[in-house]
Amino acid sequence: MKRFSMMLSMLVIGMASSAAMAEDTSLTNTSLPNATLPNISPANSVLVNRGAYIARAADCMACHGEDYTGGTAIETPMGEIYSTNITPSKRYGIGNYTEKDLKNALQKGRAPSYMLYPAMPYPSYSGMKEEDISALFAYLQTVPVADEAPKHKTDLPFPFNIRALMFGWNFLNVPSTEGRDGLNETQKRGEYLVNNLEHCGTCHTPRNSTMGFDKKMYLSGAQLGHWYAPNITPDESSGIGSWSEQDIITYLRTGELDQRAYAGGPMGEAVAHSTQYLKQEDLSAIASYLKAVPAIQTDDKVSAVDVSRLPTRVNESITHDLLAQKDYLAQAKTAVSKGSNSPEALYLATCGSCHGVDGYGQPDAQYSPIVGLSSLRRDKPDVLVNMILHGVVGSTNTSPIMPAFSDELSSEQIASIANYVRISFGGLASSDVSAADVERIAATSAEKPFLIKYAGLLAILGIIVAIAVIIFIIRSIIRSKHRH
């Protein structure tokens, strides 16, 4: 299920062809695993292959699926919005769309017969270039037709089921971002990718009272249901100011940054479906732009890595030797008291088989190392606790899925594991996550603004007021006639 606080979805974004692939190895990203761009074929035209790249850059698959049949539930404060079929099916998809229809959907949120909800992120796509839309349209005509409707249909409660309300919302909130002055050409390309195609602000920018972007807090982090999209401005203490441009590129390409970050949840999906496929020059442009946006400090600061407190590997080869890891884990379990509910025993029993006794994981099996991760070093333990509660989907299609432990462990046990890994593998001097903290985090979701929370009541009151005004006008007219 796709998560984030506002209404969003995915539909769209450029480059390729058989000749281009032969000349441009960056398109297929053959130098790194899991990065060969699907749907690129010598049988396709240059325009279609460019559209295939655009679809990846816009992360269409995250909501509409790899087959574009839709049906993914997108959690919003108004209710669940389901993505639609965007294959060339004339009955259930967009087979009857003209290029202008697609352009209106992407830039204005208007389907031929109804208004779209901004769960399809047209507030960001509103800035898409004409040539990118043309390429995307050409590509979508070539994907396999799926003559079936998604299993679920969007059915929001009153008054959100009145799609005409989107005209007013669009007037207030589209476009979602504005171009900045003083950028070089590389940064301008990065701005286009970040603001429009990849629509990073959809998750990483807080919302205002109307659920549009809070532009003053651009990219400073936002709550997405149970997840939190962190601050990605260049602030040193709470953002990614300590990351180099190469660090950003590595993270977007692989979903990992050694001893600092691991992409899970919605960000893992973004890497898996989109950023791992981007050309080197586009990743470089994104990195350059993210280093140039205004730094914003938030209260969820990240402690600097204290390397002296981090564990060392048992030996250099054990992380690749699964049998040796198994034996070492058994020895470690024996070393702790039998039946112990100590933090170390809980970690070994629930986490050690994947992440290792020493926290360095199993690279060959793609079980991630957790030593030094920023999620362990944050002042707020919410990200870490949510990972333990709800599990994590990996950043590539072949990554193992971390299971959820919300039904397996008590709040006290989860707090105990969180404290253990924050100290043992995060390098913190102390950690005081409590069972009450775990319960608070488990119940946390994106806060509904006043207008959203009481929209139904306000709509009813508005109708009553409108009726009263109409009655007053009619009575005034009747009285006026009687006087004459």
PDB file of N, CA and C in Angstrom, residues 350 354 387-392 401-406:
ATOM      1  N   THR A 350      15.567 -11.965  17.176  1.00  0.00           N
ATOM      2  CA  THR A 350      14.686 -11.409  16.141  1.00  0.00           C
ATOM      3  C   THR A 350      15.430 -10.785  14.967  1.00  0.00           C
ATOM      4  N   CYS A 354      19.625 -12.041  10.282  1.00  0.00           N
ATOM      5  CA  CYS A 354      19.727 -11.262   9.041  1.00  0.00           C
ATOM      6  C   CYS A 354      20.812 -10.195   9.121  1.00  0.00           C
ATOM      7  N   MET A 387      10.257   0.977  11.623  1.00  0.00           N
ATOM      8  CA  MET A 387      10.835  -0.132  10.871  1.00  0.00           C
ATOM      9  C   MET A 387      10.601  -1.452  11.596  1.00  0.00           C
ATOM     10  N   ILE A 388      10.779  -1.450  12.919  1.00  0.00           N
ATOM     11  CA  ILE A 388      10.574  -2.672  13.694  1.00  0.00           C
ATOM     12  C   ILE A 388       9.089  -3.033  13.728  1.00  0.00           C
ATOM     13  N   LEU A 389       8.245  -2.039  13.878  1.00  0.00           N
ATOM     14  CA  LEU A 389       6.800  -2.284  13.945  1.00  0.00           C
ATOM     15  C   LEU A 389       6.231  -2.794  12.630  1.00  0.00           C
ATOM     16  N   HIS A 390       6.590  -2.127  11.533  1.00  0.00           N
ATOM     17  CA  HIS A 390       5.896  -2.353  10.257  1.00  0.00           C
ATOM     18  C   HIS A 390       6.732  -3.063   9.199  1.00  0.00           C
ATOM     19  N   GLY A 391       8.013  -3.310   9.477  1.00  0.00           N
ATOM     20  CA  GLY A 391       8.845  -3.967   8.480  1.00  0.00           C
ATOM     21  C   GLY A 391       9.295  -2.997   7.407  1.00  0.00           C
ATOM     22  N   VAL A 392      10.095  -3.501   6.472  1.00  0.00           N
ATOM     23  CA  VAL A 392      10.656  -2.655   5.428  1.00  0.00           C
ATOM     24  C   VAL A 392      10.694  -3.417   4.112  1.00  0.00           C
ATOM     25  N   ILE A 401      12.625  -8.748   2.197  1.00  0.00           N
ATOM     26  CA  ILE A 401      11.659  -7.906   2.899  1.00  0.00           C
ATOM     27  C   ILE A 401      11.815  -8.126   4.397  1.00  0.00           C
ATOM     28  N   MET A 402      12.036  -7.047   5.125  1.00  0.00           N
ATOM     29  CA  MET A 402      12.108  -7.159   6.585  1.00  0.00           C
ATOM     30  C   MET A 402      10.697  -7.315   7.123  1.00  0.00           C
ATOM     31  N   PRO A 403      10.432  -8.362   7.923  1.00  0.00           N
ATOM     32  CA  PRO A 403       9.072  -8.577   8.434  1.00  0.00           C
ATOM     33  C   PRO A 403       8.688  -7.558   9.497  1.00  0.00           C
ATOM     34  N   ALA A 404       7.393  -7.402   9.703  1.00  0.00           N
ATOM     35  CA  ALA A 404       6.884  -6.526  10.757  1.00  0.00           C
ATOM     36  C   ALA A 404       6.812  -7.312  12.065  1.00  0.00           C
ATOM     37  N   PHE A 405       7.115  -6.647  13.161  1.00  0.00           N
ATOM     38  CA  PHE A 405       7.105  -7.311  14.462  1.00  0.00           C
ATOM     39  C   PHE A 405       6.031  -6.760  15.398  1.00  0.00           C
ATOM     40  N   SER A 406       5.120  -5.959  14.859  1.00  0.00           N
ATOM     41  CA  SER A 406       4.097  -5.344  15.723  1.00  0.00           C
ATOM     42  C   SER A 406       3.218  -6.390  16.406  1.00  0.00           C
TER      43      SER A 406
END
